[in-house]
CSV table of C-alpha atoms in Angstrom, one decimal:
chain,number,residue,atom,x,y,z
Q,4,MET,CA,-18.8,-1.7,-4.3
Q,5,HIS,CA,-16.5,1.4,-4.6
Q,6,LEU,CA,-13.4,2.0,-3.6
Q,7,ASP,CA,-12.1,5.3,-3.5
Q,8,PHE,CA,-9.4,7.9,-1.5
Q,9,THR,CA,-8.8,11.9,-1.5
Q,10,GLY,CA,-6.3,13.7,0.1
Q,11,ALA,CA,-3.5,11.5,-1.0
Q,12,GLY,CA,0.1,12.5,0.1
Q,13,TYR,CA,3.8,11.3,0.7
Q,14,ASP,CA,4.2,10.6,4.8
Q,15,LEU,CA,7.4,10.2,4.7
Q,16,PRO,CA,11.0,12.6,4.0
Q,17,ALA,CA,12.3,10.7,1.2
Q,18,VAL,CA,11.8,7.8,-1.1
Q,19,SER,CA,14.5,5.5,-0.3
Q,20,ASP,CA,13.2,1.6,-1.3
Q,21,SER,CA,10.1,0.1,-2.1
Q,22,ASN,CA,8.6,-0.2,1.5
Q,23,ASP,CA,8.6,3.4,1.9
Q,24,VAL,CA,6.3,3.5,-1.0
Q,25,LEU,CA,3.6,1.0,0.6
Q,26,ILE,CA,3.4,2.8,3.9
Q,27,GLY,CA,4.4,6.4,2.8
Q,28,VAL,CA,1.6,7.2,0.6
Q,29,VAL,CA,-1.7,7.6,2.7
Q,30,ALA,CA,-5.1,9.3,2.0
Q,31,THR,CA,-8.6,9.2,3.2
Q,32,PHE,CA,-9.9,6.1,2.2
Q,33,ARG,CA,-13.7,5.3,1.7
Q,34,LEU,CA,-15.6,2.2,0.8
Q,35,TYR,CA,-19.0,1.9,-0.2
Q,36,VAL,CA,-21.4,-0.8,-0.9
Q,37,ALA,CA,-24.7,-0.6,-2.6
Q,38,GLY,CA,-24.1,3.6,-2.5
Q,39,ARG,CA,-23.8,3.3,1.3
Q,40,LEU,CA,-20.2,4.6,2.7
Q,41,ILE,CA,-19.2,1.7,5.1
Q,42,VAL,CA,-16.2,3.3,6.1
Q,43,SER,CA,-14.1,6.3,5.7
Q,44,GLU,CA,-10.4,6.4,7.3
Q,45,PRO,CA,-7.9,9.2,7.3
Q,46,GLU,CA,-4.2,8.4,6.8
Q,47,PHE,CA,-4.9,4.9,5.4
Q,48,THR,CA,-2.1,3.0,3.7
Q,49,ILE,CA,-3.6,3.2,0.3
Q,50,VAL,CA,-0.1,1.7,-1.9
Q,51,GLU,CA,-0.5,-1.5,0.7
Q,52,LEU,CA,-4.1,-1.9,0.5
Q,53,ARG,CA,-3.7,-1.7,-3.4
Q,54,THR,CA,-0.7,-4.4,-3.3
Q,55,GLU,CA,-2.8,-6.6,-1.1
Q,56,LEU,CA,-6.1,-6.6,-2.8
Q,57,LEU,CA,-3.8,-7.4,-6.3
Q,58,ARG,CA,-2.3,-10.3,-5.0
Q,59,TRP,CA,-5.9,-11.5,-3.5
Q,60,LEU,CA,-7.2,-11.1,-6.9
Q,61,ALA,CA,-4.4,-13.4,-8.6
Q,62,ASP,CA,-5.7,-16.2,-6.4
Q,63,PRO,CA,-9.0,-15.5,-4.8
Q,64,SER,CA,-9.5,-18.8,-3.4
Q,65,GLY,CA,-10.2,-17.4,0.3
Q,66,ASP,CA,-11.3,-14.2,2.0
Q,67,PHE,CA,-9.5,-11.6,2.1
Q,68,GLU,CA,-8.3,-9.9,5.2
Q,69,PHE,CA,-6.5,-6.7,4.9
Q,70,LEU,CA,-3.8,-6.7,7.7
Q,71,THR,CA,-1.5,-3.8,7.5
Q,72,VAL,CA,1.8,-3.1,9.1
Q,73,GLU,CA,0.6,0.2,10.9
Q,74,HIS,CA,-2.2,-1.7,12.7
Q,75,ASP,CA,-2.4,-4.9,14.7
Q,76,GLU,CA,-5.6,-6.0,13.8
Q,77,PRO,CA,-7.2,-7.9,10.8
Q,78,GLY,CA,-10.1,-6.6,8.9
Q,79,LEU,CA,-9.5,-3.4,8.0
Q,80,VAL,CA,-11.1,-4.0,4.6
Q,81,TRP,CA,-12.5,-7.7,4.7
Q,82,ILE,CA,-13.8,-9.4,1.5
Q,83,ARG,CA,-15.8,-12.6,2.4
Q,84,ARG,CA,-17.3,-15.4,0.3
Q,85,GLN,CA,-20.7,-16.2,1.5
Q,86,PRO,CA,-22.3,-19.5,1.6
Q,87,SER,CA,-24.3,-18.3,-1.7
Q,88,GLY,CA,-21.0,-18.2,-3.2
Q,89,GLN,CA,-21.4,-14.4,-3.7
Q,90,TRP,CA,-19.5,-11.9,-1.8
Q,91,ARG,CA,-19.6,-9.3,1.1
Q,92,VAL,CA,-17.4,-6.7,1.5
Q,93,GLY,CA,-16.6,-4.5,4.9
Q,94,SER,CA,-14.5,-3.3,7.9
Q,95,ILE,CA,-13.9,-3.9,11.7
Q,96,TRP,CA,-14.7,0.3,11.5
Q,97,GLN,CA,-18.0,-0.2,10.1
Q,98,SER,CA,-20.8,0.6,12.3
Q,99,GLU,CA,-23.2,-2.0,10.9
Q,100,ILE,CA,-23.0,-5.1,8.9
Q,101,GLY,CA,-24.7,-4.6,5.5
Q,102,SER,CA,-26.2,-7.7,4.4
Q,103,GLU,CA,-25.4,-6.9,0.1
Q,104,GLU,CA,-23.9,-9.9,-1.4
Q,105,LEU,CA,-22.2,-9.3,-4.8
Q,106,GLY,CA,-21.1,-11.2,-7.4
Q,107,PHE,CA,-17.2,-11.5,-7.8
Q,108,GLU,CA,-17.0,-9.4,-11.1
Q,109,ALA,CA,-18.2,-6.6,-9.3
Q,110,VAL,CA,-15.8,-7.3,-6.6
Q,111,SER,CA,-12.9,-7.8,-8.8
Q,112,GLU,CA,-13.6,-4.3,-11.0
Q,113,ALA,CA,-14.0,-2.3,-8.1
Q,114,CYS,CA,-10.6,-3.3,-6.6
Q,115,SER,CA,-9.2,-3.6,-10.2
Q,116,ALA,CA,-10.1,0.1,-10.6
Q,117,PHE,CA,-8.8,1.3,-6.7
Q,118,ALA,CA,-5.6,-0.4,-7.7
Q,119,ALA,CA,-5.4,1.8,-11.1
Q,120,ALA,CA,-6.6,5.2,-9.4
Q,121,VAL,CA,-3.6,4.4,-6.4
Q,122,GLU,CA,-1.0,3.5,-9.3
Q,123,SER,CA,-2.0,6.7,-11.3
Q,124,TRP,CA,-1.6,9.0,-8.3
Q,125,VAL,CA,1.8,7.4,-7.2
Q,126,PHE,CA,3.1,7.9,-10.9
Q,127,GLY,CA,1.8,11.3,-10.9
Q,128,HIS,CA,2.9,12.4,-8.1
Q,129,LEU,CA,6.5,10.3,-7.3
Q,130,GLY,CA,7.2,9.5,-10.6
Q,131,ILE,CA,7.2,5.8,-9.6
Q,132,GLN,CA,5.6,3.1,-11.2
Q,133,LEU,CA,4.4,0.5,-9.2
């Protein structure tokens, strides 16, 4: 599992509060599972996804379903526990459902690496510590 982004930018005229950063930083977001591209979505609110992933990682007792204020349908990114105890990752935008199951450590490491990359971009380009 790998989450990344390219072409990040700040989509609002100025930063006036933390919500501006939450929805104002957008990029082309990509999600890979087993080396296969699952979804690539432009203008994706990467800080908002980072925030929700970290909240879920703090207490991963249930499934993760990303619902952004920019879109009214949940599951733009989802992480679901399987009967085997492993996890599957996907998106409502993907064209096919992969059958790859992942251990929590792999999911956690990928989500944490994505969060760190987003934090680094925001600090480097906006001077804001998330």
